[in-house]
XYZ file of N, CA and C in Angstrom:
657
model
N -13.231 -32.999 -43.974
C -13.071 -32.879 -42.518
C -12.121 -31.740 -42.163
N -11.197 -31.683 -42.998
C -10.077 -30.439 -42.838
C -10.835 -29.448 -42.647
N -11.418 -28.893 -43.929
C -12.256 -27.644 -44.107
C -13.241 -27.199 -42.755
N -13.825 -28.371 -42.562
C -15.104 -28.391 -41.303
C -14.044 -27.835 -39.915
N -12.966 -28.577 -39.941
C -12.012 -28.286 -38.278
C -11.555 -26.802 -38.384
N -10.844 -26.325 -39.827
C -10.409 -24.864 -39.843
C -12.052 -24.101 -39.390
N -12.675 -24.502 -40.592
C -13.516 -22.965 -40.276
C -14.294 -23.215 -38.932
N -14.399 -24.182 -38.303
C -15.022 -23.812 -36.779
C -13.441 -23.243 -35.791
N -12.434 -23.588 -36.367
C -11.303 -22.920 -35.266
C -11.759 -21.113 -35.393
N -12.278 -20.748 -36.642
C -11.982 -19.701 -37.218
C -13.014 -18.966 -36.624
N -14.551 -19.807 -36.007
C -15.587 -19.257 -35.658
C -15.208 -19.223 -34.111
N -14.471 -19.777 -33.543
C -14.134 -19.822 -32.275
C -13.053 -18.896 -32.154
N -12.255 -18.679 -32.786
C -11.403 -17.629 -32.666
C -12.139 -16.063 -32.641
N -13.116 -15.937 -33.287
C -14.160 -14.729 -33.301
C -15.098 -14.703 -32.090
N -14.922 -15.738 -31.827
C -16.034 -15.282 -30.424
C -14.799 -15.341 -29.261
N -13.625 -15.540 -29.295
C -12.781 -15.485 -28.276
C -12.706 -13.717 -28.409
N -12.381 -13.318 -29.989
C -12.495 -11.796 -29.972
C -13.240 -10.804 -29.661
N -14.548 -11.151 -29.273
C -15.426 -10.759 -29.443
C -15.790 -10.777 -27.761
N -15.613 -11.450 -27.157
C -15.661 -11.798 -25.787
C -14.512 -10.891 -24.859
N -13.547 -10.770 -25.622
C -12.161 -9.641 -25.017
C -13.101 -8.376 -25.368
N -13.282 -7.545 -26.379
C -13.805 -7.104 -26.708
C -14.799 -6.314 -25.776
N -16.086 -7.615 -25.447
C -16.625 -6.835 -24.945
C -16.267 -7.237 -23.108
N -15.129 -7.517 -23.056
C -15.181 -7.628 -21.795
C -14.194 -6.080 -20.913
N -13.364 -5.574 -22.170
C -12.785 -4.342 -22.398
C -13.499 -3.079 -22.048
N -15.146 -3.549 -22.920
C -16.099 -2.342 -22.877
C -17.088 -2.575 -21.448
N -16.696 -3.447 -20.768
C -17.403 -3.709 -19.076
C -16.311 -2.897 -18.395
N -14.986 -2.994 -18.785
C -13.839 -2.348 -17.821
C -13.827 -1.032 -18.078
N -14.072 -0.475 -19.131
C -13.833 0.814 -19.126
C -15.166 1.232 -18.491
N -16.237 0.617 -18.747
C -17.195 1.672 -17.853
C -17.516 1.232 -16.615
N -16.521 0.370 -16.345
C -16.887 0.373 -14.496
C -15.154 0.703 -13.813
N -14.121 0.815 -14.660
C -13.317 1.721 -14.205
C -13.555 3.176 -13.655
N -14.149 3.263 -14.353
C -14.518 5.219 -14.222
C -15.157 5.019 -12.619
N -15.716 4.225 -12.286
C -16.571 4.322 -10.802
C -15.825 3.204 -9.865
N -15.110 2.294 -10.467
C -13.971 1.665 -9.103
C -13.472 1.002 -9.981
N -12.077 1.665 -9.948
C -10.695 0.904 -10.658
C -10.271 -0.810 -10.262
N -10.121 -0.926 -9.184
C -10.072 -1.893 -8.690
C -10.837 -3.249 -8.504
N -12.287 -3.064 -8.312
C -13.331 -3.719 -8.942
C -13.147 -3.753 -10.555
N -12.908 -3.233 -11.355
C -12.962 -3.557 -12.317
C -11.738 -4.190 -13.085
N -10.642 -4.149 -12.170
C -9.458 -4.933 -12.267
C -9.718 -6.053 -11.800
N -10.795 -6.785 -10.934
C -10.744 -7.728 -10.348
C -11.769 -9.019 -11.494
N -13.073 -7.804 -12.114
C -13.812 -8.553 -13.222
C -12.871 -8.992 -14.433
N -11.864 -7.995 -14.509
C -10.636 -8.820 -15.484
C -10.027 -9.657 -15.407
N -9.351 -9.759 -14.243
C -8.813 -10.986 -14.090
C -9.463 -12.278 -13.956
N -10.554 -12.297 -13.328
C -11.761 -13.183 -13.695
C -12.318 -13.304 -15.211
N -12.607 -12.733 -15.582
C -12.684 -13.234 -16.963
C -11.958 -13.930 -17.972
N -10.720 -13.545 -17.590
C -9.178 -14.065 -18.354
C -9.223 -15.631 -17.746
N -8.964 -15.483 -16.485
C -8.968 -16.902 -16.221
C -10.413 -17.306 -16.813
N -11.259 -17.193 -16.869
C -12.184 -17.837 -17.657
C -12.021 -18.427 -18.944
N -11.276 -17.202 -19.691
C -11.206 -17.475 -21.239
C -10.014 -18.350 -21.324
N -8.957 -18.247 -20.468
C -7.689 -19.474 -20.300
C -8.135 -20.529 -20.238
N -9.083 -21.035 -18.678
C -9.053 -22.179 -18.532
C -10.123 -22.671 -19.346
N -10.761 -22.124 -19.972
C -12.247 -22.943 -20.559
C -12.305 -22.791 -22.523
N -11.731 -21.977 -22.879
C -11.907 -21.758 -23.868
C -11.464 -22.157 -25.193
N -11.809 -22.473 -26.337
C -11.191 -23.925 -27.047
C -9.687 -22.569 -27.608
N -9.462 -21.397 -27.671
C -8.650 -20.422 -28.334
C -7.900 -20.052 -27.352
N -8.116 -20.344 -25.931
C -6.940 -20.304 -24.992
C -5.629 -20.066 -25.632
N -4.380 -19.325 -24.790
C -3.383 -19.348 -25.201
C -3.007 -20.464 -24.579
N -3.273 -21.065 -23.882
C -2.471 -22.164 -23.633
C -2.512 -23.610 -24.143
N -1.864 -24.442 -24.359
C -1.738 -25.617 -24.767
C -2.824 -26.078 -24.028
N -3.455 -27.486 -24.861
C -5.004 -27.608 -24.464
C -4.322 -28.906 -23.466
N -2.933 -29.191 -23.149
C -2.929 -30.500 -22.041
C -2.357 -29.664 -20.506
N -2.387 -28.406 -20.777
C -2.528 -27.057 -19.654
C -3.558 -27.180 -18.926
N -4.853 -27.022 -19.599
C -5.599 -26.205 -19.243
C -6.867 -26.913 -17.960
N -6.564 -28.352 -18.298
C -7.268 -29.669 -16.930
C -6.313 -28.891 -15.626
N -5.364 -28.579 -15.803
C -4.638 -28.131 -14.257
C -4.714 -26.868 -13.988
N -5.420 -25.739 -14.973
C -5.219 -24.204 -14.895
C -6.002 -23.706 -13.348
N -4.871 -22.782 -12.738
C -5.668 -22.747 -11.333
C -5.815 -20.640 -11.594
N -5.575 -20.178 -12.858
C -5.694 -18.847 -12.923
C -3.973 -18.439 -13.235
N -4.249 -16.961 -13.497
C -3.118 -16.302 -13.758
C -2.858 -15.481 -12.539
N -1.632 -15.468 -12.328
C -0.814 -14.603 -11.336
C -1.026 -13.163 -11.541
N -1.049 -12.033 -10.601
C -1.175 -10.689 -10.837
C -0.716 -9.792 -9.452
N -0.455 -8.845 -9.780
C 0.009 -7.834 -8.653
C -1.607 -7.211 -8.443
N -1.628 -6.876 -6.826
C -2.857 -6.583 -6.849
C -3.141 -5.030 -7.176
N -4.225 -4.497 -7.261
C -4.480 -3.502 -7.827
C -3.997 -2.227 -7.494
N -2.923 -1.287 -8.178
C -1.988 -0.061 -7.445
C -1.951 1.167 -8.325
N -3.141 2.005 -7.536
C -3.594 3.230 -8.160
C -1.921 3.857 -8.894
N -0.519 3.562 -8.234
C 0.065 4.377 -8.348
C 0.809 4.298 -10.086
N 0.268 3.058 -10.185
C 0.684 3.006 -11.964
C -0.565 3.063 -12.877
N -1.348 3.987 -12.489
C -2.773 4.580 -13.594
C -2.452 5.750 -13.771
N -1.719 6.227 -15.620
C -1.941 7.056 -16.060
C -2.877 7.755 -17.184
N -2.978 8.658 -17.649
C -3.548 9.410 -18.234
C -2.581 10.149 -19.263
N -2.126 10.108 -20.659
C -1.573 10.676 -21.062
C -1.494 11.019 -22.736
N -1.690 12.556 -23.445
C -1.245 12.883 -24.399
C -0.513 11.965 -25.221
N -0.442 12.189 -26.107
C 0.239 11.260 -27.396
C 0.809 12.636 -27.722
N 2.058 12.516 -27.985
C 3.385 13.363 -28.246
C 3.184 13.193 -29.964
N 3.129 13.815 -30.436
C 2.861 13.395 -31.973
C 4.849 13.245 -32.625
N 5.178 11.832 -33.414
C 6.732 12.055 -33.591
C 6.726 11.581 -35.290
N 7.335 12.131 -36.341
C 6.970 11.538 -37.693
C 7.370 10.086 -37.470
N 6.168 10.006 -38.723
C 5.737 8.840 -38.744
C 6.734 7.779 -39.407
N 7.155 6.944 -38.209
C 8.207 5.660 -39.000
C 7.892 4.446 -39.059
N 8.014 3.826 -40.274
C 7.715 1.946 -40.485
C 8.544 1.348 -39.639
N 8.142 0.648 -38.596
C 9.094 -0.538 -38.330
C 8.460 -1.675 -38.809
N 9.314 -2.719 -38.825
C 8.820 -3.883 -38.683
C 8.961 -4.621 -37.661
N 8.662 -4.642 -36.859
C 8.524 -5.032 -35.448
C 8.842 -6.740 -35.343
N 10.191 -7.170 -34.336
C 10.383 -8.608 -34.699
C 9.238 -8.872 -33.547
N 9.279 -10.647 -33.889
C 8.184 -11.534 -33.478
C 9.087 -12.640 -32.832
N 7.834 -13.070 -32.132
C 8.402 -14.127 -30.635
C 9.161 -15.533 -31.892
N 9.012 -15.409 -33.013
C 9.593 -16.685 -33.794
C 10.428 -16.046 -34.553
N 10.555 -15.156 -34.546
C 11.781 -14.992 -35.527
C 11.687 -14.039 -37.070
N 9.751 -13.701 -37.275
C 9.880 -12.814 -38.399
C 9.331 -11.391 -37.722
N 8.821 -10.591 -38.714
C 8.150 -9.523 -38.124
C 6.695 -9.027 -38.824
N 6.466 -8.350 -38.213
C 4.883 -7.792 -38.348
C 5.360 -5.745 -38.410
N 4.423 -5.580 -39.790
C 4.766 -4.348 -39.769
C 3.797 -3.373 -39.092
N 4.325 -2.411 -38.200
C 3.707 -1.210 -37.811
C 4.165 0.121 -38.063
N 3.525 0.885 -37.763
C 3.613 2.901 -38.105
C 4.448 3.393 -36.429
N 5.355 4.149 -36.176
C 5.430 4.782 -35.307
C 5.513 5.733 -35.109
N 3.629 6.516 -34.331
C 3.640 7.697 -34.940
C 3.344 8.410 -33.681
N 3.549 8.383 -32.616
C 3.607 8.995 -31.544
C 4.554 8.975 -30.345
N 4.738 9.150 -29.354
C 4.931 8.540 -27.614
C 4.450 9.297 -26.780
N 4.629 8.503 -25.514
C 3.407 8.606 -24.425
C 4.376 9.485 -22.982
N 4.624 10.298 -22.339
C 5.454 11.300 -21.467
C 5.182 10.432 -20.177
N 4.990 9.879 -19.152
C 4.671 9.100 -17.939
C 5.876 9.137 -17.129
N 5.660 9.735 -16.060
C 6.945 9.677 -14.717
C 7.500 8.489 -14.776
N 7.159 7.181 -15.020
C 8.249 5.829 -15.390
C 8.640 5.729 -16.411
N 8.618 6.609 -17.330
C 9.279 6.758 -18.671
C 8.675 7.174 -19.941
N 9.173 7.474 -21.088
C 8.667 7.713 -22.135
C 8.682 6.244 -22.852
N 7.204 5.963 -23.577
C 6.856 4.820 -24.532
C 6.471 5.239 -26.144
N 6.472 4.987 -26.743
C 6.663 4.646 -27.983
C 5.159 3.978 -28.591
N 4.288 4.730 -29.108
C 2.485 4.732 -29.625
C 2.969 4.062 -30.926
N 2.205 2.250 -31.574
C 2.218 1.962 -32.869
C 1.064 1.789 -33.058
N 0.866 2.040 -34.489
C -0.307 1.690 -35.594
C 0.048 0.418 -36.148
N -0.301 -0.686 -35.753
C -0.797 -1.853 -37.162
C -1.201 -1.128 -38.215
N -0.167 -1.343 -39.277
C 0.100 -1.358 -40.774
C -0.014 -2.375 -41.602
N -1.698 -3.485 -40.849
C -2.293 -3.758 -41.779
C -3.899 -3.528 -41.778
N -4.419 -4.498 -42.357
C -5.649 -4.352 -42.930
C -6.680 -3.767 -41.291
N -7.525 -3.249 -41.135
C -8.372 -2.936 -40.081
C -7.197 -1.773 -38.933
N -5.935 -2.122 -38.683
C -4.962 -1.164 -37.966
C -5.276 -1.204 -36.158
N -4.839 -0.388 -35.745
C -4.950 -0.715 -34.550
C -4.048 0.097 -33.411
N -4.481 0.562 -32.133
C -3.177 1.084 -31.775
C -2.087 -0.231 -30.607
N -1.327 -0.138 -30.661
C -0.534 -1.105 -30.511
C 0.776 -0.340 -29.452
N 0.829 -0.419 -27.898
C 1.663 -0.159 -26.449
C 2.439 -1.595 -25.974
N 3.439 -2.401 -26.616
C 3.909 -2.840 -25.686
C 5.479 -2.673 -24.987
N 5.707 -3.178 -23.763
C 6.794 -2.352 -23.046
C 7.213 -3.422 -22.308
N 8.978 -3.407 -22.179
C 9.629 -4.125 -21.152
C 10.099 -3.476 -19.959
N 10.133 -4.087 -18.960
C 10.843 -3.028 -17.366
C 11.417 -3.874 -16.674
N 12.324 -3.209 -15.895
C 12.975 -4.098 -15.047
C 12.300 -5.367 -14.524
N 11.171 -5.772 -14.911
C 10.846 -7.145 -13.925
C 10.451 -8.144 -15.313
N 11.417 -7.647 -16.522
C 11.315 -8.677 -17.778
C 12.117 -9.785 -17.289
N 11.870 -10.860 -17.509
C 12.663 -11.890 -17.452
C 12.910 -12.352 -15.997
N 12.057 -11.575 -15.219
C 12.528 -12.131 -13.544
C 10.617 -12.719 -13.300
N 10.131 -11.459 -12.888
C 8.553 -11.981 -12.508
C 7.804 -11.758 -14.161
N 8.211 -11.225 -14.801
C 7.801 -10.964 -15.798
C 8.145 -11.851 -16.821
N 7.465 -11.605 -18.346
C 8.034 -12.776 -19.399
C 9.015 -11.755 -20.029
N 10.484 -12.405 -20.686
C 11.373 -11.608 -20.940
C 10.807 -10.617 -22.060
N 10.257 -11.068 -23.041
C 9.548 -10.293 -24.132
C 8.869 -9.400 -24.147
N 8.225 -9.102 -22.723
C 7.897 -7.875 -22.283
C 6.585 -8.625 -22.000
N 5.679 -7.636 -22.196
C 3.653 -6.956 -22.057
C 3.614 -6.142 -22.894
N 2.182 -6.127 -22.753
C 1.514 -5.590 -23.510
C 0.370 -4.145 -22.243
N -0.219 -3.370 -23.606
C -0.572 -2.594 -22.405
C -2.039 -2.052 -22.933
N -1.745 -1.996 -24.537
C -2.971 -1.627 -25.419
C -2.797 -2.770 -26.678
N -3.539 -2.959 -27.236
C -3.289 -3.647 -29.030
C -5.374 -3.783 -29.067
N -5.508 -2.834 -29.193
C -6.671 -2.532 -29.467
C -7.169 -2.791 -30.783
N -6.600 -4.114 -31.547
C -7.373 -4.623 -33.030
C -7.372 -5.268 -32.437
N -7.112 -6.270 -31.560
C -7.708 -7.260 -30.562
C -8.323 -7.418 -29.318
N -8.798 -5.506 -29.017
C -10.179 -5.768 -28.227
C -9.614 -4.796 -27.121
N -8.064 -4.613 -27.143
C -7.374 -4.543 -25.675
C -7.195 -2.758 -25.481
N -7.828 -2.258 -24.789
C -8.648 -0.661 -25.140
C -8.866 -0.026 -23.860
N -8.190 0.551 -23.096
C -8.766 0.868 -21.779
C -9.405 2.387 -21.969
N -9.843 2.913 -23.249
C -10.203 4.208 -23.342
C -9.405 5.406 -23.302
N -10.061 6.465 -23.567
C -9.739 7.659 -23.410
C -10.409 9.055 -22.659
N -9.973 9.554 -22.121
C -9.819 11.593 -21.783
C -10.015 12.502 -22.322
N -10.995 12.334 -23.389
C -10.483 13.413 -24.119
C -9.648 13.053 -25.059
N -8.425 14.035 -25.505
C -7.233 13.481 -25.998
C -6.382 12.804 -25.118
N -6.651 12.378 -24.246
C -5.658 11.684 -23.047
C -5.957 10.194 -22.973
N -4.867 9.051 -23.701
C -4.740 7.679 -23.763
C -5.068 7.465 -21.956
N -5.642 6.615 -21.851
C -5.840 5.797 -20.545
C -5.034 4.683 -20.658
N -3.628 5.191 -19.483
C -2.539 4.169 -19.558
C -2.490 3.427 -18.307
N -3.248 2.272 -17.857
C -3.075 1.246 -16.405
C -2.804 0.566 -16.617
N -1.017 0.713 -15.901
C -0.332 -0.365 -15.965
C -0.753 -2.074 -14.979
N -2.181 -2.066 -14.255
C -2.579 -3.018 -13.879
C -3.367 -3.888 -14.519
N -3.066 -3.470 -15.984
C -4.106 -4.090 -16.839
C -2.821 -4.344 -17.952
N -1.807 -4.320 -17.419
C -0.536 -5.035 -18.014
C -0.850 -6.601 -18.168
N -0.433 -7.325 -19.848
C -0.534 -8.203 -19.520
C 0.299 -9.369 -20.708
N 0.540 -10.633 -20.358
C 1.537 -11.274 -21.559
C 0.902 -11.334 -22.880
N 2.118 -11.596 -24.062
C 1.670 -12.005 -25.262
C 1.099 -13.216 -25.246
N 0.725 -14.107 -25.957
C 0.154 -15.173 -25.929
C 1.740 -16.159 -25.972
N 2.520 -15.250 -26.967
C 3.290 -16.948 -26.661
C 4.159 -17.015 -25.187
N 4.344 -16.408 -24.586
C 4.457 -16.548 -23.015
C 4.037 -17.784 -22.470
N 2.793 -18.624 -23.098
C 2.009 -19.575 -22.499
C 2.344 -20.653 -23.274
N 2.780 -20.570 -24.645
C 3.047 -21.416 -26.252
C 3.567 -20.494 -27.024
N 4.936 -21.471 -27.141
C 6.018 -20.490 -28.525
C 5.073 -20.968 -29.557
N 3.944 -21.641 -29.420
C 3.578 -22.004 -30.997
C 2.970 -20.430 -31.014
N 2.551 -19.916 -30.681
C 2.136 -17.913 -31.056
C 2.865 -17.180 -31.619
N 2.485 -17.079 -32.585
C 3.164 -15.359 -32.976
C 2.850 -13.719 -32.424
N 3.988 -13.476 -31.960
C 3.578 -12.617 -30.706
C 4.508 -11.342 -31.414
N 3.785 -10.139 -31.706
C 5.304 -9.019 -31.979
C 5.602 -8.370 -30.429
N 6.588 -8.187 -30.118
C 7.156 -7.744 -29.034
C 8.057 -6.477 -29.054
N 7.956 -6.099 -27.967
C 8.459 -4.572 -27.111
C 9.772 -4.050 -27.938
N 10.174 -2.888 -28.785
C 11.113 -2.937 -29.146
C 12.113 -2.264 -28.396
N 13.525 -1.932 -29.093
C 14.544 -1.390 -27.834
C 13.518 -0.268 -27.384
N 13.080 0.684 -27.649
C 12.419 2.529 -27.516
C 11.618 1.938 -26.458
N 11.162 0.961 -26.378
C 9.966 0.816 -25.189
C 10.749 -0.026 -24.290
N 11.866 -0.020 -23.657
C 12.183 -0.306 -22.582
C 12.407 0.425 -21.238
N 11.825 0.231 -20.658
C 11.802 1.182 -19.159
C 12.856 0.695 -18.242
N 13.432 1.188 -17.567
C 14.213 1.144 -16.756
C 13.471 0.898 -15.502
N 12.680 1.244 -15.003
C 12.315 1.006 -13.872
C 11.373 -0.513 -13.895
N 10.845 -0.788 -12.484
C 10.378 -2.186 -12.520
C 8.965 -1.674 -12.145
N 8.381 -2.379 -13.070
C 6.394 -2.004 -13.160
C 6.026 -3.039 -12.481
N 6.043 -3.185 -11.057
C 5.288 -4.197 -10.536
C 3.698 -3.849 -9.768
N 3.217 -4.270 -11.419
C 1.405 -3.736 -11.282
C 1.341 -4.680 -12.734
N 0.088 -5.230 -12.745
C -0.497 -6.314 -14.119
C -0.186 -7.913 -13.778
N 0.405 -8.127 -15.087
C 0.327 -10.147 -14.826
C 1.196 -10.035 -14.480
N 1.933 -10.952 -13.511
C 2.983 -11.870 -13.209
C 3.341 -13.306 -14.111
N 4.655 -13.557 -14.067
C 4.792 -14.958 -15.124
C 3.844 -15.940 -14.744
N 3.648 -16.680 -15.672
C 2.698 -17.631 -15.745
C 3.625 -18.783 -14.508
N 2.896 -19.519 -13.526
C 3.573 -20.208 -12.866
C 4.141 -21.435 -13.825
N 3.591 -22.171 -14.713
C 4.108 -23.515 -15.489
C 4.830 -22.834 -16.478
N 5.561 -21.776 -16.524
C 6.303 -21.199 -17.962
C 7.851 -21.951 -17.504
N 8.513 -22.322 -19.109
C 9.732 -22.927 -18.951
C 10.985 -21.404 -18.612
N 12.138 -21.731 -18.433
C 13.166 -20.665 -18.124
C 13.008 -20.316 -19.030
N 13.147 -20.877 -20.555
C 13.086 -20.151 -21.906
C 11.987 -19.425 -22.129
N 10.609 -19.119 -21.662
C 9.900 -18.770 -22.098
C 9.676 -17.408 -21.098
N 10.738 -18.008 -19.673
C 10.358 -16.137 -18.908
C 11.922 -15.216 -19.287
N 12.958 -16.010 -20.077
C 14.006 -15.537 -19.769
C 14.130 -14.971 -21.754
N 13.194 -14.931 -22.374
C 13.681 -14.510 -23.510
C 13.749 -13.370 -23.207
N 14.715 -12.604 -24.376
C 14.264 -11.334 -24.140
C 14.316 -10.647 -26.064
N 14.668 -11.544 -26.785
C 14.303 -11.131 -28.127
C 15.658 -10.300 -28.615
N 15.327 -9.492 -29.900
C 16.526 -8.760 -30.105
C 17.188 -7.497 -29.042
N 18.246 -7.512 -29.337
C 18.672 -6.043 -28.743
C 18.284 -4.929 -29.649
């Protein structure tokens, strides 16, 4: 019975991926013809995959009351477009919402009038590029641990320009453990903290405990 419960978690976890995925590749090609509409099929879908889905991030005695996720509404003025600064390439090991870490490459950053960010590679198997960032609205409307902005081995991809990353910050959005410390989540390190307040993407989850909007991880 063990065996039978893992490997269907394992087949459900692939179609949760697979469903981000391609719900990524609906946004990028109906971004290009209305940003906003296609910010709106996202957020609809998410609440879909929250409230209905057996891989939800949220705890499954959540999800009978889930009325959707909170969001700033859609604000052309945080959609950028930007070069990857090429910077040699450094290992971090990036800490995690529990306490170990996950290793990545840091081999770029991103130039944007709200600040300079910090481009990682997952440094493991399959890789990935990997944007997440804290700003002034960590730990207030935001979860202290920051967002996320890209982690594209899990589907999360808003395209490219050319050589120009497609950076919309309205497609900002939490780690999973934001919703359940049971997640292992790697989070924003010091280099990706912004000073200014990005209010564009998710807002805190309304049922999150103080501990879970007020972390803010290492210094």
């Amino acid at each position: 019975m063990e065996a039978v419960t893992s490997g269907r978690s394992y087949l459900e976890l692939l179609d949760y991926r697979r469903r981000v995925m391609e719900l990524y590749a609906e946004v990028r090609a109906l971004r290009e013809r209305d940003a906003g509409r296609a910010h709106l099929r996202w957020r609809a879908e998410r609440d879909l995959l929250f409230g209905r889905h057996p891989q939800s991030a949220l705890p499954a005695q959540e999800r009978a009351r889930f009325r959707g996720l909170a969001y700033h509404e859609y604000d052309p003025a945080f959609a950028f477009s930007a070069a990857v600064r090429p910077l040699r390439e450094e290992r971090y090991d990036v800490p995690t919402s529990t306490g170990g870490v996950i290793p990545f490459v840091r081999f770029g950053a991103v130039d944007l009038p709200i600040g300079a960010l910090e481009v990682f590679w997952l440094d493991a198997y399959g890789g990935g590029v990997f944007l997440p960032f804290r700003d002034a609205t960590s730990g207030h409307t935001t979860y202290g641990g920051g967002r996320y902005l890209l982690d594209t081995a899990k589907g999360a991809d808003l395209g490219s320009e050319t050589d120009r990353l497609i950076l919309d910050f309205n497609f900002a959005y939490h780690p999973s453990c934001h919703y359940d410390p049971q997640w292992v989540c790697p989070l924003a390190p010091p280099a990706n903290r912004l000073d200014v307040a990005i209010e564009a993407g998710e807002l805190v989850y309304p049922g999150s405990s103080p501990h879970e909007l007020a972390w803010r991880g290492p210094a």
